[in-house]
Coordinates of C-alpha atoms in Angstrom, one line a residue:
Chain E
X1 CA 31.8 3.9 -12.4
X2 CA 28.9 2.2 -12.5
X3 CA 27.2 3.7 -10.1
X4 CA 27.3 7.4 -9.6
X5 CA 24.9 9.6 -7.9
X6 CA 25.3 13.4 -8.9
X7 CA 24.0 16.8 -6.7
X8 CA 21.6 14.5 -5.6
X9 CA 18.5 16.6 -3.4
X10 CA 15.5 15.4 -1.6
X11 CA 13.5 16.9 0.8
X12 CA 10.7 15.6 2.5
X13 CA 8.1 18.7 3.3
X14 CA 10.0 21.2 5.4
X15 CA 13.0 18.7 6.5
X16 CA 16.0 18.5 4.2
X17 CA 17.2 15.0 3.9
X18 CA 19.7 14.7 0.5
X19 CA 21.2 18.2 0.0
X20 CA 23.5 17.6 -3.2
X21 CA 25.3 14.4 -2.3
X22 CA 28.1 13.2 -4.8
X23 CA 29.2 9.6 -4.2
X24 CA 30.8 6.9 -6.9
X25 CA 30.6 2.7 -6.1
X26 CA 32.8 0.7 -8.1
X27 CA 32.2 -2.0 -9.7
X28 CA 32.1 -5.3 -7.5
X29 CA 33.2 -4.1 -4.1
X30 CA 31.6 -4.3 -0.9
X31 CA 30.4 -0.4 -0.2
X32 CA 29.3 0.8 3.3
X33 CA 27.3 3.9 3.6
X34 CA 27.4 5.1 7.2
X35 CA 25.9 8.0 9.3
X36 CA 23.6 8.1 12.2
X37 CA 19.5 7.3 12.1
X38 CA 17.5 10.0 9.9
X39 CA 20.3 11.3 7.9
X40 CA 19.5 9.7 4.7
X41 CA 21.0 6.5 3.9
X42 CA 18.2 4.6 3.0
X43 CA 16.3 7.5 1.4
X44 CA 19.5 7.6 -0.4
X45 CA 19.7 3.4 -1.9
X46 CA 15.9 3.9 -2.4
X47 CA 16.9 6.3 -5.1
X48 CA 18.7 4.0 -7.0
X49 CA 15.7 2.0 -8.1
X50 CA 13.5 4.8 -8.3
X51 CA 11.5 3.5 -5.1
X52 CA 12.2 7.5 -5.0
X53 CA 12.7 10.3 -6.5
X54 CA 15.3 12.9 -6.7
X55 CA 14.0 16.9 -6.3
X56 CA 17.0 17.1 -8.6
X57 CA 20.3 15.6 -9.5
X58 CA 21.0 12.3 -11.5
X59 CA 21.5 8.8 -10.6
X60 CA 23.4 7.0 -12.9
X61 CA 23.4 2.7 -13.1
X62 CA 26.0 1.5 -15.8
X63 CA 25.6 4.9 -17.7
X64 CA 21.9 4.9 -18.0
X65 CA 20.1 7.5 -15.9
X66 CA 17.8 6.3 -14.1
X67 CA 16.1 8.8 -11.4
X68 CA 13.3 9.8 -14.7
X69 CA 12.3 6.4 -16.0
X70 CA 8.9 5.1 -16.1
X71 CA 7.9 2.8 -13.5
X72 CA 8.1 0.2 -16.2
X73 CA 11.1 0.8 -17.3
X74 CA 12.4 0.8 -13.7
X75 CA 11.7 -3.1 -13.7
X76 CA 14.9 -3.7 -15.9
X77 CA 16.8 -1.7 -12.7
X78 CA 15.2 -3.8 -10.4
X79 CA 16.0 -6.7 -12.1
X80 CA 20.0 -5.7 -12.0
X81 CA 19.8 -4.3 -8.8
X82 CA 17.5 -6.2 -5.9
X83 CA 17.1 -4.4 -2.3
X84 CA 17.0 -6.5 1.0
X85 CA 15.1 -4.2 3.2
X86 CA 15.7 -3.2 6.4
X87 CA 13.1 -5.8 8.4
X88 CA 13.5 -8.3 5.5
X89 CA 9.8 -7.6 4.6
X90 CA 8.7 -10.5 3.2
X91 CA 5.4 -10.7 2.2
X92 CA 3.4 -11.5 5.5
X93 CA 0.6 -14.0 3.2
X94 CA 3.3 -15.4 1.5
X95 CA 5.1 -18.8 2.7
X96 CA 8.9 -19.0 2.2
X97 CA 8.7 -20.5 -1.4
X98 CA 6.2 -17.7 -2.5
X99 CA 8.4 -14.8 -1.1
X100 CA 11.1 -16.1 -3.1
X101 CA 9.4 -17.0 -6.4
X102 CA 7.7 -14.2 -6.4
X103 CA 10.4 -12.1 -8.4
X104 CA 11.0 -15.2 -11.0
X105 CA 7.3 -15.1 -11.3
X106 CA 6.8 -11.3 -11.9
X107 CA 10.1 -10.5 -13.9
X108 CA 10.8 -13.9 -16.1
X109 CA 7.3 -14.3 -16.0
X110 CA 8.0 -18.0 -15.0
X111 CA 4.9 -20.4 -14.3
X112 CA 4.2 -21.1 -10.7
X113 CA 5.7 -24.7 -10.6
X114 CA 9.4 -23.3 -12.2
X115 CA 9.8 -20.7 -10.1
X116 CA 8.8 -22.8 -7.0
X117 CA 11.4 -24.8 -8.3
X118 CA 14.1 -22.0 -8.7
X119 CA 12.9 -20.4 -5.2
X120 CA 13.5 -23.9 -3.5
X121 CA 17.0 -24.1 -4.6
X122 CA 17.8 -19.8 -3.7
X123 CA 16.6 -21.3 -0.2
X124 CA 18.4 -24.2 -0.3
X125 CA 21.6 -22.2 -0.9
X126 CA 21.0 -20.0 2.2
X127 CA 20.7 -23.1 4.7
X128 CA 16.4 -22.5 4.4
X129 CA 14.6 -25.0 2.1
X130 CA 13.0 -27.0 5.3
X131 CA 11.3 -24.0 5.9
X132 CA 10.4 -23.2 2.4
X133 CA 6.4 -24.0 3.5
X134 CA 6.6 -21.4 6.6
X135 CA 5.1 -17.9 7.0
X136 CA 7.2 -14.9 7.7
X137 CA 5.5 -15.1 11.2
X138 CA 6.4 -18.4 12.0
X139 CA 10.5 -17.8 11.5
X140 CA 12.8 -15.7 13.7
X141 CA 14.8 -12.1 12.9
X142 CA 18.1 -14.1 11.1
X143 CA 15.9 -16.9 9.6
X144 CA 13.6 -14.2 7.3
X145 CA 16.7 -11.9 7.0
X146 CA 18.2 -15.2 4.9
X147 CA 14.7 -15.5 3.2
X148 CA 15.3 -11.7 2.2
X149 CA 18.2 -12.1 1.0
X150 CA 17.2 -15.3 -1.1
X151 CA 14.6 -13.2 -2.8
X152 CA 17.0 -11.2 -3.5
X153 CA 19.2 -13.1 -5.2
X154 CA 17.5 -15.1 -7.0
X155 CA 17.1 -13.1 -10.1
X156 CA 21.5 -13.0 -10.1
X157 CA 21.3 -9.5 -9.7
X158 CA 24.6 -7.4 -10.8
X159 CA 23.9 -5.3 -7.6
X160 CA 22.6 -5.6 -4.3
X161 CA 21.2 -2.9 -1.8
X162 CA 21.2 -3.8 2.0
X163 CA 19.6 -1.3 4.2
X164 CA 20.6 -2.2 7.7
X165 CA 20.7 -5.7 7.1
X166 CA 22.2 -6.8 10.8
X167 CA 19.9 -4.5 12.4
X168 CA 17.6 -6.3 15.3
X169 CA 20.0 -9.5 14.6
X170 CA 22.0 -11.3 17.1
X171 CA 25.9 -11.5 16.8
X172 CA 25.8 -14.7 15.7
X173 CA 23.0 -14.0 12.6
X174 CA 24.8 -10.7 12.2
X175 CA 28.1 -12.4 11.2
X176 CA 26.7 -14.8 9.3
X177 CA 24.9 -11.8 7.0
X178 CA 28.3 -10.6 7.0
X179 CA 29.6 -13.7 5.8
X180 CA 26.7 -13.7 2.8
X181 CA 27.3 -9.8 1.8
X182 CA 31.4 -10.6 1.8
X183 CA 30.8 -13.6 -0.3
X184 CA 29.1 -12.3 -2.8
X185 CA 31.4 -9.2 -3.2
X186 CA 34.5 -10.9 -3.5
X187 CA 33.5 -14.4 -4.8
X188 CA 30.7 -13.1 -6.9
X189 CA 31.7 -10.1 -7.6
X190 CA 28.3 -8.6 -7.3
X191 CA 28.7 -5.3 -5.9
X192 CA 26.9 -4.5 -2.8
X193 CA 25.9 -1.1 -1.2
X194 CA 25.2 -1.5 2.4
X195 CA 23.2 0.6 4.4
X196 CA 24.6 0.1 8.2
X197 CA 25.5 2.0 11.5
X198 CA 26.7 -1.5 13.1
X199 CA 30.6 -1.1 13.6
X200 CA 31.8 -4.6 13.2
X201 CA 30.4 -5.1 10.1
X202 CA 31.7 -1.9 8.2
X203 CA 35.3 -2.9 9.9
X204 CA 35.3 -6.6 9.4
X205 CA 34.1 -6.6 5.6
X206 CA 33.5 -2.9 3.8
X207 CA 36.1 -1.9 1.0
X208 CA 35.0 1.4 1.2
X209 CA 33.1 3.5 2.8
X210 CA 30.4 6.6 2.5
X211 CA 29.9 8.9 5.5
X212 CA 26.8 10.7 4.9
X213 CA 26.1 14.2 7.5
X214 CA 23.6 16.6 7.2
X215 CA 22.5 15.6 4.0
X216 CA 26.1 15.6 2.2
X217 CA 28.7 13.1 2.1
X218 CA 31.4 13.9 4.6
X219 CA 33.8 11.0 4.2
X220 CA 34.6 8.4 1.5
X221 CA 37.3 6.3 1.8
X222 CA 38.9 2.7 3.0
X223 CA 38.6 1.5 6.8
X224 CA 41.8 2.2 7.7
X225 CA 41.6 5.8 6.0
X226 CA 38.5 6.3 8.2
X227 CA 40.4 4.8 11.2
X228 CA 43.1 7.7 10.5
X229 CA 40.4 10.6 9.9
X230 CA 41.0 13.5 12.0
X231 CA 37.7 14.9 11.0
X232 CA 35.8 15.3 15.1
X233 CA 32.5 14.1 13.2
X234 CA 34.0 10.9 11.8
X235 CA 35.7 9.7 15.3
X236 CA 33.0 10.4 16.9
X237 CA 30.6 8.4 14.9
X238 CA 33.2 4.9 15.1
X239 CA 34.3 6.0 18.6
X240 CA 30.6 5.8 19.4
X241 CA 30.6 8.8 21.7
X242 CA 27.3 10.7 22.6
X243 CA 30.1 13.9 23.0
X244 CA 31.3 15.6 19.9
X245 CA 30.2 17.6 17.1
X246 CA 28.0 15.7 15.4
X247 CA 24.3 17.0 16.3
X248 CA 21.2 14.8 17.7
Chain A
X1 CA 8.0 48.7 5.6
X2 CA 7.4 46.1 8.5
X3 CA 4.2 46.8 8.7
X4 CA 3.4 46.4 5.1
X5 CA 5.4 42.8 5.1
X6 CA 3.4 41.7 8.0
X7 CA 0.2 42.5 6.2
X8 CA 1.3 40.7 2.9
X9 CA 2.5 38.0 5.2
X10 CA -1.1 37.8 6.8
X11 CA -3.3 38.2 3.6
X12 CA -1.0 35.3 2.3
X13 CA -1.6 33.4 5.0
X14 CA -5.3 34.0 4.8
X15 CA -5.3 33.2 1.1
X16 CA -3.3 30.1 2.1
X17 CA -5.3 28.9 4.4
X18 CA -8.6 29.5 2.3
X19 CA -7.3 28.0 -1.2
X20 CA -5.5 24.9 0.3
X21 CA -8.4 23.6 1.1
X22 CA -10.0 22.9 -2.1
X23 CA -6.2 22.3 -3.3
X24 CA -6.4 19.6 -1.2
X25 CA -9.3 18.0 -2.4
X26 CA -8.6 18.7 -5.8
X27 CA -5.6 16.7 -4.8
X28 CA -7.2 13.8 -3.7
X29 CA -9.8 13.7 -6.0
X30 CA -6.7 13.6 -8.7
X31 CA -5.3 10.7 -6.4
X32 CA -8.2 8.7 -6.3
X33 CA -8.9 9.1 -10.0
X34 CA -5.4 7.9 -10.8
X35 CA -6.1 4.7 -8.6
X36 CA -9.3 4.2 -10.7
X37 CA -7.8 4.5 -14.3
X38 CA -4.8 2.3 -13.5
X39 CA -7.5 0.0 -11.7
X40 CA -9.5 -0.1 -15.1
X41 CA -6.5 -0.2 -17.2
X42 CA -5.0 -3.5 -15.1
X43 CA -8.8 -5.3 -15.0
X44 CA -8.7 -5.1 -18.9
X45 CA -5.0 -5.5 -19.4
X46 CA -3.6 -7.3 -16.4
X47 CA -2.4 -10.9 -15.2
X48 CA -4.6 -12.5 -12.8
X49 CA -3.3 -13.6 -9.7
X50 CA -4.5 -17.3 -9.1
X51 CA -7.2 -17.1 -6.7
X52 CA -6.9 -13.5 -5.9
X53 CA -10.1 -12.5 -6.7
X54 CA -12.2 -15.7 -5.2
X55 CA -10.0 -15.1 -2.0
X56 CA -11.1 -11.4 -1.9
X57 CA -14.6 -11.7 -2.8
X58 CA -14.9 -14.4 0.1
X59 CA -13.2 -11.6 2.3
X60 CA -15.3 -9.0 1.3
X61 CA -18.9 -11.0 0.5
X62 CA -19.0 -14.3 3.3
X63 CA -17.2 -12.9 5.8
X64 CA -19.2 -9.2 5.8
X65 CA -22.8 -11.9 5.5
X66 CA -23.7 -12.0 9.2
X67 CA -22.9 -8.2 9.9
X68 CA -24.9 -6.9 6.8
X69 CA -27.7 -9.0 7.5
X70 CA -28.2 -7.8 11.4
X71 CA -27.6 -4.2 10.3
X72 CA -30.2 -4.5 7.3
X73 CA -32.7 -6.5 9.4
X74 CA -32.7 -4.2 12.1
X75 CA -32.7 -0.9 9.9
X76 CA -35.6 -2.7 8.0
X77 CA -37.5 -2.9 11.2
X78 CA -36.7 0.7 12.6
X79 CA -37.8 1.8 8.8
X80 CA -41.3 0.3 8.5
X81 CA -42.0 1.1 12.4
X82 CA -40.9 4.5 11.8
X83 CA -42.9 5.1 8.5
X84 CA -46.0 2.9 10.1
X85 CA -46.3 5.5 12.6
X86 CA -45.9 8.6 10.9
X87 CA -48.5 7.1 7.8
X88 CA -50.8 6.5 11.0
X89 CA -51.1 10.4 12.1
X90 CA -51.9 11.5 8.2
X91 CA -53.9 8.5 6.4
X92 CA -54.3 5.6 8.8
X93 CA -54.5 3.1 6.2
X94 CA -51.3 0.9 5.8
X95 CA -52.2 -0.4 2.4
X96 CA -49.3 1.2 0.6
X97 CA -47.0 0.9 3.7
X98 CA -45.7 -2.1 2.0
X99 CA -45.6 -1.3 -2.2
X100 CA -44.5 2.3 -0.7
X101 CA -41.4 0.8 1.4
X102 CA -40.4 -1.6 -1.4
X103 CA -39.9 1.0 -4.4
X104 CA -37.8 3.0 -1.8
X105 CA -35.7 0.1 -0.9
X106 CA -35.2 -1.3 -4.4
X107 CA -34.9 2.5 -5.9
X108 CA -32.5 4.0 -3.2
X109 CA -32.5 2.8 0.5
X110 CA -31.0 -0.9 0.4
X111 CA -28.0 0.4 -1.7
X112 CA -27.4 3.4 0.2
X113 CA -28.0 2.2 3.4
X114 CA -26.6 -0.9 3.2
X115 CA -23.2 0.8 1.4
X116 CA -22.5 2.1 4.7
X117 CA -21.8 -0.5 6.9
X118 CA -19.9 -2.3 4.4
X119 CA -18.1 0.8 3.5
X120 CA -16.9 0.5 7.4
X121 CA -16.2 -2.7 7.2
X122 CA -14.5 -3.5 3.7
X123 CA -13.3 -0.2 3.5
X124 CA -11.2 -0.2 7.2
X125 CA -10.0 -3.9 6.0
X126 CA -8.3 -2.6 3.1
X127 CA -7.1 0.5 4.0
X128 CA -5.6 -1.2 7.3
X129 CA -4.3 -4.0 5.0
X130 CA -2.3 -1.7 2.4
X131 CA -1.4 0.9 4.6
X132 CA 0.6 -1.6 6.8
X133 CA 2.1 -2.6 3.6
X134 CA 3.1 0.5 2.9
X135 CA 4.7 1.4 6.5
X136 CA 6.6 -1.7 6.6
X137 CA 7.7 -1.1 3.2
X138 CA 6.1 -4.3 1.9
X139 CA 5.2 -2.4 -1.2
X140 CA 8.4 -1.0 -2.1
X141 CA 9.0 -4.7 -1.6
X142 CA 6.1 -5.5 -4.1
X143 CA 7.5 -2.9 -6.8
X144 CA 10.9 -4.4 -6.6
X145 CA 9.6 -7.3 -7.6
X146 CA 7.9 -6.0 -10.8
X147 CA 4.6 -6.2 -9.5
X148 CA 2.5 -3.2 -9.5
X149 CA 0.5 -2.8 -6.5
X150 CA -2.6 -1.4 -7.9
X151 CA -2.7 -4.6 -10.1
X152 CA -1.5 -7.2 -7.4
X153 CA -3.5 -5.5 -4.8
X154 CA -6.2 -3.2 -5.8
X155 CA -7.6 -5.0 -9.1
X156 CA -8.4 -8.3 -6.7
X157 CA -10.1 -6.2 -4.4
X158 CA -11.8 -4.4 -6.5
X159 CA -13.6 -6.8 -9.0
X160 CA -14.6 -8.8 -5.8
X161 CA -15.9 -5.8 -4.5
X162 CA -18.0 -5.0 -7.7
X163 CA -19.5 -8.7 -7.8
X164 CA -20.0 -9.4 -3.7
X165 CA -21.0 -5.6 -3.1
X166 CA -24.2 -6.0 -5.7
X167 CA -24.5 -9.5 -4.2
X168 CA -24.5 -8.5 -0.8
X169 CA -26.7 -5.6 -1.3
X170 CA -29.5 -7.5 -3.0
X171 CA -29.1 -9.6 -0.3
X172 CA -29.4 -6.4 2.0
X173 CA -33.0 -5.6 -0.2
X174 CA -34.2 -9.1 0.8
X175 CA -33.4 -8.7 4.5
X176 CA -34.6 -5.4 4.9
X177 CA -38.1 -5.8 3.8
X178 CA -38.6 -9.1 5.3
X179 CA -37.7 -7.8 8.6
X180 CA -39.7 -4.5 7.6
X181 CA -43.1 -7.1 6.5
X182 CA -43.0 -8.8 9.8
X183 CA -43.0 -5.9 12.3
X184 CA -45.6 -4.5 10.0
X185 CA -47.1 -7.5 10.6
X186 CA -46.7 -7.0 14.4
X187 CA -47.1 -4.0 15.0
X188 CA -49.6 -2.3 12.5
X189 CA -50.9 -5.7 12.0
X190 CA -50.4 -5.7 7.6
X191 CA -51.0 -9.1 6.3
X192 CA -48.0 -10.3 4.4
X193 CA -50.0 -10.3 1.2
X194 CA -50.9 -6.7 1.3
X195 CA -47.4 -5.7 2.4
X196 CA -45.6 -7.7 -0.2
X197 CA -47.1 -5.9 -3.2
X198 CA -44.4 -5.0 -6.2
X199 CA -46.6 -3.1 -8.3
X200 CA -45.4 0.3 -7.2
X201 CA -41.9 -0.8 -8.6
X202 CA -40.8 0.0 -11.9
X203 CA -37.9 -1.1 -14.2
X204 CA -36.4 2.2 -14.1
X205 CA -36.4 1.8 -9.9
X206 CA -34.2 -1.8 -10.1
X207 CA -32.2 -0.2 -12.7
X208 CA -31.3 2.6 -10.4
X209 CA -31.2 0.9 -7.6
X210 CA -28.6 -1.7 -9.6
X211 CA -26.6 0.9 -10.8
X212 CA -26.0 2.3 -7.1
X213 CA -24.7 -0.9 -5.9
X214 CA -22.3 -1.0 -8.9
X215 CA -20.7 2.4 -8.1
X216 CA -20.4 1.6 -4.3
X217 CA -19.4 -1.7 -5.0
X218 CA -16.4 0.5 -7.2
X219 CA -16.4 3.6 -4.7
X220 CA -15.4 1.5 -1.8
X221 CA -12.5 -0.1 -2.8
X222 CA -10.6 2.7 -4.7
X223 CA -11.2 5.2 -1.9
X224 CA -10.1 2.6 0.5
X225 CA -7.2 1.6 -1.7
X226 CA -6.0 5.2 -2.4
X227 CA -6.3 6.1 1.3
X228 CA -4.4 2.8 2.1
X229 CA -1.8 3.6 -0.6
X230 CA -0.9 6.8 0.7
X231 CA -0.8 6.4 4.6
X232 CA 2.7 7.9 6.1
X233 CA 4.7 7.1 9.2
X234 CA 3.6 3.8 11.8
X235 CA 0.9 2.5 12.9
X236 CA -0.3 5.9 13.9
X237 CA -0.6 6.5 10.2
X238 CA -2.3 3.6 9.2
X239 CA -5.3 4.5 11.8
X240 CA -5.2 7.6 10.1
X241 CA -5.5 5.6 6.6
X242 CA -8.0 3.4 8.0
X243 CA -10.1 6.4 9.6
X244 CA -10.1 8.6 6.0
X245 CA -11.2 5.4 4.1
X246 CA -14.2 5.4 6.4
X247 CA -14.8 8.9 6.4
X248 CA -14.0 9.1 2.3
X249 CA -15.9 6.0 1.4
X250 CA -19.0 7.3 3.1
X251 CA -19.1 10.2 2.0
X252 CA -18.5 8.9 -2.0
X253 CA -21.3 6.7 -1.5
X254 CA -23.5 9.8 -0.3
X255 CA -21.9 12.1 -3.3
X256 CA -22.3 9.0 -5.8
X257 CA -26.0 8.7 -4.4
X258 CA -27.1 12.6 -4.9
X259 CA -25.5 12.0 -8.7
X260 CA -26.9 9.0 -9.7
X261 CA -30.4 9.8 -8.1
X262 CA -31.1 12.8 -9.7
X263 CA -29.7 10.9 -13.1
X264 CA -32.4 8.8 -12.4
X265 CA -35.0 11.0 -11.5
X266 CA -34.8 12.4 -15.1
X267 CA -34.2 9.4 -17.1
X268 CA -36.9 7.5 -15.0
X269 CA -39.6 10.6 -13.3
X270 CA -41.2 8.3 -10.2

């Protein structure tokens, strides 16, 4: 597997947010990890590339443990494995270009003009090199969240974290995300963990998918195994009911 | 048996409460030295930023210009009307009113007076500025993208702090005792000759007096920095970042002044 997180534990002062969590993602599919707000899915990517730490358990990436490397040595992760964040956090004093060549800049250690150059053709594939000369400000929810994902990209990373990437987006922006995450999966074959609670998207394009509950995992499995779950907390989560087991 | 637990329970909670205080600081003191040593480290070893630095000392020396030189004009006033009138009950002869006020200023008062303000100033812009990175993870953002905030954020900040903080508080110096010469002028009627008399100041003064804005000029941002780097939760957080910057900066500058003066007053005895 090349990823594999083991007994994974975190806890954030009192509150318990990772409580041993054991999950495998295979190599270029399209994984979904689900569960409601606060329960851990992002705390869980942000492991990954050591944006956290584990209390204990591993984290394996290709073999290599990675939860107890250096920040330095981290940057070889990040290289492999780029995040799109939840708000697409691009840099606010940043135009488009710099966003986007920032990465090339920082990890290739590419001069200004060449990775301007790169970060104009990462935009161009996502439909965005007219607004390459824009601030963050200037663009709308789906316009940065294609900048993110750009940025992302642009080092060819093996793996991609998404945390919530159709969050705050219309239909139309959220499908197109879709579109960009499935693409990449199955054309690419770069192998995508996304962090989502929106039920169209973990239906219309996950292979598999992670339901995480009270700090374990409660489910893994295809869509149509979930679908067929008789697990009460698992309905109730893609029924979207505010009845049923699962607490507030 | 209850009654035993309850009283381990409280004399715990006592010793809790008494020893996580200085924990605490120890803490942050630990934090803010980490900022520092990775600060230095990046300033010798790093990659500059095109710009960075030229940007930030613009933020923190042009733009903070106007405001210091109000503040120091004014306190330069209240200073020399203050001492004028206190001299005027013991010896009412205002010929060292000026030579007096000028050691003071050059030795301690311009620095640590005029720290302040800026302290409030720079200090609430970067702690604001870094803590709202960190709450809209903008950092995490940053790290992802091999670039270590301390040397794409703090290093700027803080060598434009070092130069435009000394600059600024020279400046500050120059304010405050022409603002303090003409209301002696004014009021105790001191003729600008007798008032601008620099024999009373020594090389050890300016060198003290230097070395002060040097250390604030460091204080501020790495404080300010640490406090930004740290803030948790919203924007609720972030005023919390920007209010301990404040309150952290200030008080370095006051700690920094007690240590540095009486370094000075036994290297160079006034």
């Amino acid at each position: 597997m090349p990823i594999s997180f083991r007994g994974l534990h975190k806890r954030f002062g009192p509150k318990t947010v990772l409580d041993g969590v054991d999950l495998d993602v295979r190599d270029g599919e399209c994984f979904f990890v689900i569960g409601t707000s606060g329960v851990g899915k992002s705390v869980l990517i942000k492991h990954l590339v050591g944006l956290l730490r584990p209390d204990a358990g591993e984290i394996l990436l290709d073999g290599r443990e990675v939860s107890r490397l250096s920040e330095r040595d981290l940057y070889d992760v990040r290289k492999r494995c780029a995040m799109v964040f939840q708000n697409s956090t691009l840099f606010d004093s940043m135009t488009c270009v710099e966003n986007v060549a920032l990465p090339l800049r920082k990890h290739q250690h590419l001069s200004v003009s060449q990775a301007a150059t790169e970060a104009l053709r990462r935009l161009d594939q996502v439909h965005m090199s007219e607004f390459a000369d824009a601030y963050p400000a200037e663009l709308g929810d789906g316009m940065r969240k294609r900048v993110a994902i750009a940025r992302a990209l642009t080092l060819d990373p093996s793996y991609v974290l998404f945390d919530e990437p159709t969050t705050s987006l219309d239909p139309i922006n959220a499908r197109r995300v879709d579109q960009m995450i499935d693409e990449l999966a199955h054309r690419l074959g770069v192998t995508s963990i996304v962090v989502s609670h929106d039920l169209v998207s973990i239906f219309g394009i996950a292979d598999r998918i992670a339901m995480l509950y009270q700090g374990r995992v409660r489910v893994v499995g295809t869509p149509d195994e979930l679908r067929r779950s008789t697990d009460p907390v698992v309905q109730q989560f893609i029924e979207g009911r505010a009845q049923g087991p699962m607490e507030v | 048996m209850d009654t035993d637990t309850a009283s381990l329970t409280g004399i715990q909670g006592f010793a809790a409460k008494v020893g996580g205080a200085p924990l605490a600081l120890v803490s942050e003191l630990r934090g803010m030295w980490s900022v520092l040593a990775r600060t230095l480290y990046y300033v010798v070893r790093g990659r500059r930023e095109r710009g960075a630095i030229v940007e930030q000392m613009f933020a923190i020396g042009n733009k903070s210009l106007f405001f210091m030189t109000v503040t120091m004009g004014f306190i330069g006033m209240i200073l020399v009307f203050q001492s004028g009138l206190q001299a005027q009950k013991v010896v009412p002869d205002y010929q060292v009113l000026g030579p007096l006020y000028l050691k003071m200023l050059v030795r301690d008062l311009a620095a640590s007076i005029g720290a302040m303000p800026l302290a409030t100033r720079v200090g609430a812009g970067i702690a604001a500025e870094i803590g709202s990175m960190v709450v809209t993870e903008q950092i995490d953002a940053l790290r992802m993208c091999a670039a270590d905030p301390i040397e794409y954020l703090v290093v700027p900040r803080f060598v434009a702090s070092l130069i435009m903080t000394a600059a600024l508080l020279i400046w500050a110096a120059f304010v405050a005792f022409i603002a303090g010469m003409i209301t002696a002028n004014l009021v105790f009627e001191v003729n600008f000759h007798t008032f601008m008399n620099a024999t009373m100041v020594e090389p050890g003064d300016v060198l003290i007096g230097f070395t002060k804005c040097v250390a604030y000029g460091a204080a501020i941002p790495i404080v300010s920095a640490y406090c930004g780097l740290r803030t948790f939760g919203g924007s609720e957080g972030v005023g919390w970042a920007t209010t301990s910057a404040v309150v952290n900066s200030c008080l370095a500058i006051i700690v920094l002044n007690f240590f540095i003066s009486a370094a000075g007053y036994f290297v160079f005895p006034t």
